[in-house]
Amino acid sequence: MVSDAPGGVSIVFQGGPGETLAVGARAEERGARSSVLLGHKNSRYRIGYFDGAVLRAEPVDETGLTLRRGDGNAVGTILRGATVTAVAATGGTLFHFVPDPDEASTPDLFRLVILDRSGIEFGRIDVIRGVGGWASHRLADRNGDTYLWWDRTGESLAVPILGTRVVAEHPLDRIERDVLLAACTDIALGLRPYISAMRPGCGACR
């Protein structure tokens, strides 16, 4: 969820009810609400995990976001273009981000499908546009399990994106976690359109 605090706008990631995992923020130290309202093409982000680990996301150019841990070790790159792909530091594809084939956009949220390197569905990302998006639910995996936002319906803020929700079919490893949290931060704080429904004219991202 996006949090509007005195020091600026950040995104707080939770792994469950009351379980704060990490906080993402702009690294430019100007994380004012106006920055999120306007978006910035070359934003840098810092994601601080509550176990003390740090992930930094920095632009390579207009289309690339490179990810490094606090000790400088490379994690990978998010390549943004007509489609968005995450590539590991070793060069192998990790994820493709594509629109939900059934309903990519509603008034309350955008729906993305995460595909693995073989093109198999790995998980989902919901990008929350309106308060009602927090309460929206659907079948999220092949087993027919329904996932809900655990303990709240969210709150209205004067920013275009209220937060993101990630559902995966198995526990994330460290690289997968870093990449998906960086993508969510890029979408929510950088207003980056990861699918065509989020591009100009959608009223949220640019």
Short mmCIF file of the C-alpha atoms (twelve columns), coordinates in Angstrom:
data_MODEL
# 
_entry.id   MODEL 
# 
loop_
_atom_site.group_PDB 
_atom_site.id 
_atom_site.type_symbol 
_atom_site.label_atom_id 
_atom_site.label_alt_id 
_atom_site.label_comp_id 
_atom_site.label_asym_id 
_atom_site.label_seq_id 
_atom_site.Cartn_x 
_atom_site.Cartn_y 
_atom_site.Cartn_z 
_atom_site.pdbx_PDB_model_num 
ATOM 1   C CA . MET A 1   0.000   0.000   0.000   1 
ATOM 2   C CA . VAL A 2   1.133   3.568   -0.592  1 
ATOM 3   C CA . SER A 3   1.660   5.595   2.565   1 
ATOM 4   C CA . ASP A 4   1.440   9.391   2.638   1 
ATOM 5   C CA . ALA A 5   3.795   10.395  5.451   1 
ATOM 6   C CA . PRO A 6   5.342   13.768  6.434   1 
ATOM 7   C CA . GLY A 7   8.637   12.722  4.820   1 
ATOM 8   C CA . GLY A 8   7.009   11.939  1.493   1 
ATOM 9   C CA . VAL A 9   5.173   9.124   -0.235  1 
ATOM 10  C CA . SER A 10  6.407   5.564   0.176   1 
ATOM 11  C CA . ILE A 11  5.096   2.077   -0.516  1 
ATOM 12  C CA . VAL A 12  4.839   -0.365  2.385   1 
ATOM 13  C CA . PHE A 13  4.961   -4.086  1.587   1 
ATOM 14  C CA . GLN A 14  3.299   -6.599  3.882   1 
ATOM 15  C CA . GLY A 15  3.610   -10.366 3.810   1 
ATOM 16  C CA . GLY A 16  0.460   -10.871 5.899   1 
ATOM 17  C CA . PRO A 17  -1.655  -9.203  8.579   1 
ATOM 18  C CA . GLY A 18  0.648   -6.977  10.624  1 
ATOM 19  C CA . GLU A 19  3.724   -8.455  8.884   1 
ATOM 20  C CA . THR A 20  5.659   -5.564  7.350   1 
ATOM 21  C CA . LEU A 21  8.213   -6.873  4.884   1 
ATOM 22  C CA . ALA A 22  9.812   -3.753  3.371   1 
ATOM 23  C CA . VAL A 23  9.349   -0.080  2.534   1 
ATOM 24  C CA . GLY A 24  10.111  1.406   -0.879  1 
ATOM 25  C CA . ALA A 25  10.771  5.112   -1.469  1 
ATOM 26  C CA . ARG A 26  12.378  7.452   -3.941  1 
ATOM 27  C CA . ALA A 27  16.127  7.716   -3.502  1 
ATOM 28  C CA . GLU A 28  16.209  11.324  -4.754  1 
ATOM 29  C CA . GLU A 29  15.195  12.466  -1.264  1 
ATOM 30  C CA . ARG A 30  12.378  14.528  -2.679  1 
ATOM 31  C CA . GLY A 31  9.618   12.015  -2.210  1 
ATOM 32  C CA . ALA A 32  6.871   14.586  -2.056  1 
ATOM 33  C CA . ARG A 33  3.366   13.776  -3.137  1 
ATOM 34  C CA . SER A 34  3.827   16.026  -6.197  1 
ATOM 35  C CA . SER A 35  6.553   13.689  -7.474  1 
ATOM 36  C CA . VAL A 36  4.153   10.782  -7.412  1 
ATOM 37  C CA . LEU A 37  1.366   12.810  -8.986  1 
ATOM 38  C CA . LEU A 38  3.610   13.765  -11.898 1 
ATOM 39  C CA . GLY A 39  5.851   10.721  -12.161 1 
ATOM 40  C CA . HIS A 40  9.542   10.899  -13.070 1 
ATOM 41  C CA . LYS A 41  11.138  9.192   -16.029 1 
ATOM 42  C CA . ASN A 42  14.440  8.462   -14.313 1 
ATOM 43  C CA . SER A 43  13.506  7.809   -10.715 1 
ATOM 44  C CA . ARG A 44  15.803  5.952   -8.342  1 
ATOM 45  C CA . TYR A 45  14.333  3.834   -5.583  1 
ATOM 46  C CA . ARG A 46  15.502  2.384   -2.315  1 
ATOM 47  C CA . ILE A 47  13.728  -0.624  -0.825  1 
ATOM 48  C CA . GLY A 48  14.615  -1.276  2.788   1 
ATOM 49  C CA . TYR A 49  13.695  -4.687  4.166   1 
ATOM 50  C CA . PHE A 50  12.888  -5.046  7.837   1 
ATOM 51  C CA . ASP A 51  15.676  -7.618  8.206   1 
ATOM 52  C CA . GLY A 52  18.148  -4.842  7.340   1 
ATOM 53  C CA . ALA A 53  18.728  -5.758  3.679   1 
ATOM 54  C CA . VAL A 54  18.635  -2.999  1.066   1 
ATOM 55  C CA . LEU A 55  17.758  -3.067  -2.632  1 
ATOM 56  C CA . ARG A 56  18.552  -0.142  -4.906  1 
ATOM 57  C CA . ALA A 57  16.915  0.399   -8.296  1 
ATOM 58  C CA . GLU A 58  18.592  2.885   -10.643 1 
ATOM 59  C CA . PRO A 59  17.842  3.817   -14.247 1 
ATOM 60  C CA . VAL A 60  20.235  2.602   -16.919 1 
ATOM 61  C CA . ASP A 61  18.407  4.731   -19.467 1 
ATOM 62  C CA . GLU A 62  14.787  5.520   -20.302 1 
ATOM 63  C CA . THR A 63  13.951  1.842   -20.765 1 
ATOM 64  C CA . GLY A 64  16.047  0.046   -18.160 1 
ATOM 65  C CA . LEU A 65  16.072  -0.163  -14.381 1 
ATOM 66  C CA . THR A 66  19.058  -1.955  -12.831 1 
ATOM 67  C CA . LEU A 67  18.717  -3.617  -9.436  1 
ATOM 68  C CA . ARG A 68  21.543  -3.948  -6.904  1 
ATOM 69  C CA . ARG A 69  21.660  -4.907  -3.277  1 
ATOM 70  C CA . GLY A 70  23.131  -2.647  -0.630  1 
ATOM 71  C CA . ASP A 71  26.499  -4.397  -0.917  1 
ATOM 72  C CA . GLY A 72  26.626  -3.623  -4.648  1 
ATOM 73  C CA . ASN A 73  25.867  -7.145  -5.874  1 
ATOM 74  C CA . ALA A 74  23.802  -7.099  -9.064  1 
ATOM 75  C CA . VAL A 75  20.338  -8.673  -8.978  1 
ATOM 76  C CA . GLY A 76  19.073  -7.976  -12.476 1 
ATOM 77  C CA . THR A 77  17.422  -5.468  -14.782 1 
ATOM 78  C CA . ILE A 78  13.843  -4.537  -15.580 1 
ATOM 79  C CA . LEU A 79  13.560  -3.720  -19.282 1 
ATOM 80  C CA . ARG A 80  10.596  -1.519  -20.186 1 
ATOM 81  C CA . GLY A 81  9.290   -1.163  -23.705 1 
ATOM 82  C CA . ALA A 82  6.189   -2.283  -25.577 1 
ATOM 83  C CA . THR A 83  6.338   -5.131  -23.069 1 
ATOM 84  C CA . VAL A 84  8.213   -5.390  -19.762 1 
ATOM 85  C CA . THR A 85  10.714  -8.142  -18.992 1 
ATOM 86  C CA . ALA A 86  12.859  -8.797  -15.930 1 
ATOM 87  C CA . VAL A 87  16.305  -10.284 -16.624 1 
ATOM 88  C CA . ALA A 88  18.649  -11.765 -14.017 1 
ATOM 89  C CA . ALA A 89  22.192  -10.466 -13.572 1 
ATOM 90  C CA . THR A 90  23.361  -13.740 -15.151 1 
ATOM 91  C CA . GLY A 91  21.444  -12.860 -18.319 1 
ATOM 92  C CA . GLY A 92  18.531  -15.275 -18.054 1 
ATOM 93  C CA . THR A 93  14.926  -14.120 -18.291 1 
ATOM 94  C CA . LEU A 94  13.057  -14.117 -14.978 1 
ATOM 95  C CA . PHE A 95  9.637   -12.684 -15.743 1 
ATOM 96  C CA . HIS A 96  7.424   -11.163 -18.392 1 
ATOM 97  C CA . PHE A 97  4.677   -8.787  -17.280 1 
ATOM 98  C CA . VAL A 98  1.553   -8.988  -19.447 1 
ATOM 99  C CA . PRO A 99  -2.070  -7.817  -19.142 1 
ATOM 100 C CA . ASP A 100 -4.722  -10.091 -17.726 1 
ATOM 101 C CA . PRO A 101 -6.283  -11.596 -20.863 1 
ATOM 102 C CA . ASP A 102 -9.808  -11.394 -19.455 1 
ATOM 103 C CA . GLU A 103 -9.914  -7.990  -17.733 1 
ATOM 104 C CA . ALA A 104 -6.748  -5.903  -17.667 1 
ATOM 105 C CA . SER A 105 -8.418  -2.737  -16.407 1 
ATOM 106 C CA . THR A 106 -11.369 -1.797  -14.208 1 
ATOM 107 C CA . PRO A 107 -12.198 1.555   -12.592 1 
ATOM 108 C CA . ASP A 108 -10.565 0.300   -9.381  1 
ATOM 109 C CA . LEU A 109 -7.497  -1.610  -10.573 1 
ATOM 110 C CA . PHE A 110 -5.180  -2.812  -13.325 1 
ATOM 111 C CA . ARG A 111 -4.501  -6.539  -13.520 1 
ATOM 112 C CA . LEU A 112 -1.164  -7.950  -14.630 1 
ATOM 113 C CA . VAL A 113 -0.087  -11.543 -15.135 1 
ATOM 114 C CA . ILE A 114 3.504   -12.528 -14.309 1 
ATOM 115 C CA . LEU A 115 4.878   -15.155 -16.679 1 
ATOM 116 C CA . ASP A 116 8.028   -17.170 -16.009 1 
ATOM 117 C CA . ARG A 117 10.817  -17.690 -18.542 1 
ATOM 118 C CA . SER A 118 8.803   -20.486 -20.189 1 
ATOM 119 C CA . GLY A 119 5.702   -18.357 -20.560 1 
ATOM 120 C CA . ILE A 120 3.865   -20.158 -17.748 1 
ATOM 121 C CA . GLU A 121 1.839   -18.106 -15.298 1 
ATOM 122 C CA . PHE A 122 3.928   -17.457 -12.191 1 
ATOM 123 C CA . GLY A 123 1.633   -15.063 -10.366 1 
ATOM 124 C CA . ARG A 124 -0.406  -11.882 -10.527 1 
ATOM 125 C CA . ILE A 125 -0.052  -8.205  -9.701  1 
ATOM 126 C CA . ASP A 126 -3.053  -6.007  -8.975  1 
ATOM 127 C CA . VAL A 127 -2.382  -2.277  -9.258  1 
ATOM 128 C CA . ILE A 128 -4.915  -0.528  -7.030  1 
ATOM 129 C CA . ARG A 129 -6.421  2.619   -8.576  1 
ATOM 130 C CA . GLY A 130 -9.394  3.109   -6.258  1 
ATOM 131 C CA . VAL A 131 -10.290 2.080   -2.726  1 
ATOM 132 C CA . GLY A 132 -12.647 -0.604  -4.046  1 
ATOM 133 C CA . GLY A 133 -9.703  -2.389  -5.628  1 
ATOM 134 C CA . TRP A 134 -8.481  -3.599  -2.232  1 
ATOM 135 C CA . ALA A 135 -11.677 -5.566  -1.708  1 
ATOM 136 C CA . SER A 136 -11.759 -6.999  -5.214  1 
ATOM 137 C CA . HIS A 137 -11.022 -10.704 -5.376  1 
ATOM 138 C CA . ARG A 138 -10.857 -13.448 -7.973  1 
ATOM 139 C CA . LEU A 139 -9.523  -16.917 -8.514  1 
ATOM 140 C CA . ALA A 140 -5.770  -16.496 -8.384  1 
ATOM 141 C CA . ASP A 141 -4.282  -19.904 -9.083  1 
ATOM 142 C CA . ARG A 142 -4.921  -23.217 -10.770 1 
ATOM 143 C CA . ASN A 143 -6.145  -24.740 -7.498  1 
ATOM 144 C CA . GLY A 144 -9.029  -22.312 -7.388  1 
ATOM 145 C CA . ASP A 145 -7.878  -20.548 -4.226  1 
ATOM 146 C CA . THR A 146 -9.251  -17.065 -3.714  1 
ATOM 147 C CA . TYR A 147 -6.921  -14.424 -2.269  1 
ATOM 148 C CA . LEU A 148 -8.152  -11.368 -0.394  1 
ATOM 149 C CA . TRP A 149 -6.430  -8.368  1.157   1 
ATOM 150 C CA . TRP A 150 -6.250  -9.653  4.709   1 
ATOM 151 C CA . ASP A 151 -7.198  -6.984  7.196   1 
ATOM 152 C CA . ARG A 152 -8.296  -3.785  5.523   1 
ATOM 153 C CA . THR A 153 -10.133 -2.188  2.631   1 
ATOM 154 C CA . GLY A 154 -7.525  0.526   2.102   1 
ATOM 155 C CA . GLU A 155 -7.875  4.282   2.255   1 
ATOM 156 C CA . SER A 156 -8.180  7.085   -0.238  1 
ATOM 157 C CA . LEU A 157 -5.053  9.157   -0.947  1 
ATOM 158 C CA . ALA A 158 -4.409  12.017  -3.358  1 
ATOM 159 C CA . VAL A 159 -2.117  9.884   -5.534  1 
ATOM 160 C CA . PRO A 160 -2.960  8.006   -8.773  1 
ATOM 161 C CA . ILE A 161 -1.921  4.551   -7.491  1 
ATOM 162 C CA . LEU A 162 -2.941  3.463   -3.977  1 
ATOM 163 C CA . GLY A 163 -0.775  0.366   -3.904  1 
ATOM 164 C CA . THR A 164 -0.117  -3.046  -5.391  1 
ATOM 165 C CA . ARG A 165 -0.940  -6.636  -4.463  1 
ATOM 166 C CA . VAL A 166 1.225   -9.598  -5.503  1 
ATOM 167 C CA . VAL A 167 0.030   -13.196 -5.502  1 
ATOM 168 C CA . ALA A 168 2.413   -16.030 -6.426  1 
ATOM 169 C CA . GLU A 169 1.787   -19.748 -6.510  1 
ATOM 170 C CA . HIS A 170 4.835   -20.610 -4.401  1 
ATOM 171 C CA . PRO A 171 7.108   -18.826 -1.899  1 
ATOM 172 C CA . LEU A 172 9.428   -16.336 -3.591  1 
ATOM 173 C CA . ASP A 173 13.174  -16.781 -3.515  1 
ATOM 174 C CA . ARG A 174 15.335  -13.756 -2.775  1 
ATOM 175 C CA . ILE A 175 15.854  -12.685 -6.399  1 
ATOM 176 C CA . GLU A 176 12.176  -13.122 -7.289  1 
ATOM 177 C CA . ARG A 177 11.192  -11.090 -4.240  1 
ATOM 178 C CA . ASP A 178 13.629  -8.282  -5.069  1 
ATOM 179 C CA . VAL A 179 12.478  -8.045  -8.684  1 
ATOM 180 C CA . LEU A 180 8.755   -8.064  -7.916  1 
ATOM 181 C CA . LEU A 181 9.029   -5.478  -5.137  1 
ATOM 182 C CA . ALA A 182 11.131  -3.260  -7.414  1 
ATOM 183 C CA . ALA A 183 8.518   -3.584  -10.167 1 
ATOM 184 C CA . CYS A 184 5.726   -2.684  -7.732  1 
ATOM 185 C CA . THR A 185 7.683   0.346   -6.504  1 
ATOM 186 C CA . ASP A 186 8.355   1.453   -10.091 1 
ATOM 187 C CA . ILE A 187 4.647   1.176   -10.915 1 
ATOM 188 C CA . ALA A 188 3.298   2.842   -7.774  1 
ATOM 189 C CA . LEU A 189 5.848   5.620   -7.185  1 
ATOM 190 C CA . GLY A 190 7.215   6.092   -10.709 1 
ATOM 191 C CA . LEU A 191 3.822   5.713   -12.420 1 
ATOM 192 C CA . ARG A 192 5.398   3.413   -14.963 1 
ATOM 193 C CA . PRO A 193 2.945   1.682   -17.321 1 
ATOM 194 C CA . TYR A 194 3.775   -2.029  -17.366 1 
ATOM 195 C CA . ILE A 195 0.842   -2.915  -19.652 1 
ATOM 196 C CA . SER A 196 -0.847  -1.005  -22.487 1 
ATOM 197 C CA . ALA A 197 -3.991  -0.286  -20.425 1 
ATOM 198 C CA . MET A 198 -1.812  1.863   -18.129 1 
ATOM 199 C CA . ARG A 199 -0.426  4.048   -20.896 1 
ATOM 200 C CA . PRO A 200 -1.540  7.620   -21.768 1 
ATOM 201 C CA . GLY A 201 -5.272  8.034   -21.746 1 
ATOM 202 C CA . CYS A 202 -5.848  5.653   -18.845 1 
ATOM 203 C CA . GLY A 203 -5.940  8.541   -16.366 1 
ATOM 204 C CA . ALA A 204 -3.334  7.101   -13.996 1 
ATOM 205 C CA . CYS A 205 0.054   6.284   -15.505 1 
ATOM 206 C CA . ARG A 206 2.149   7.821   -18.210 1 
# 
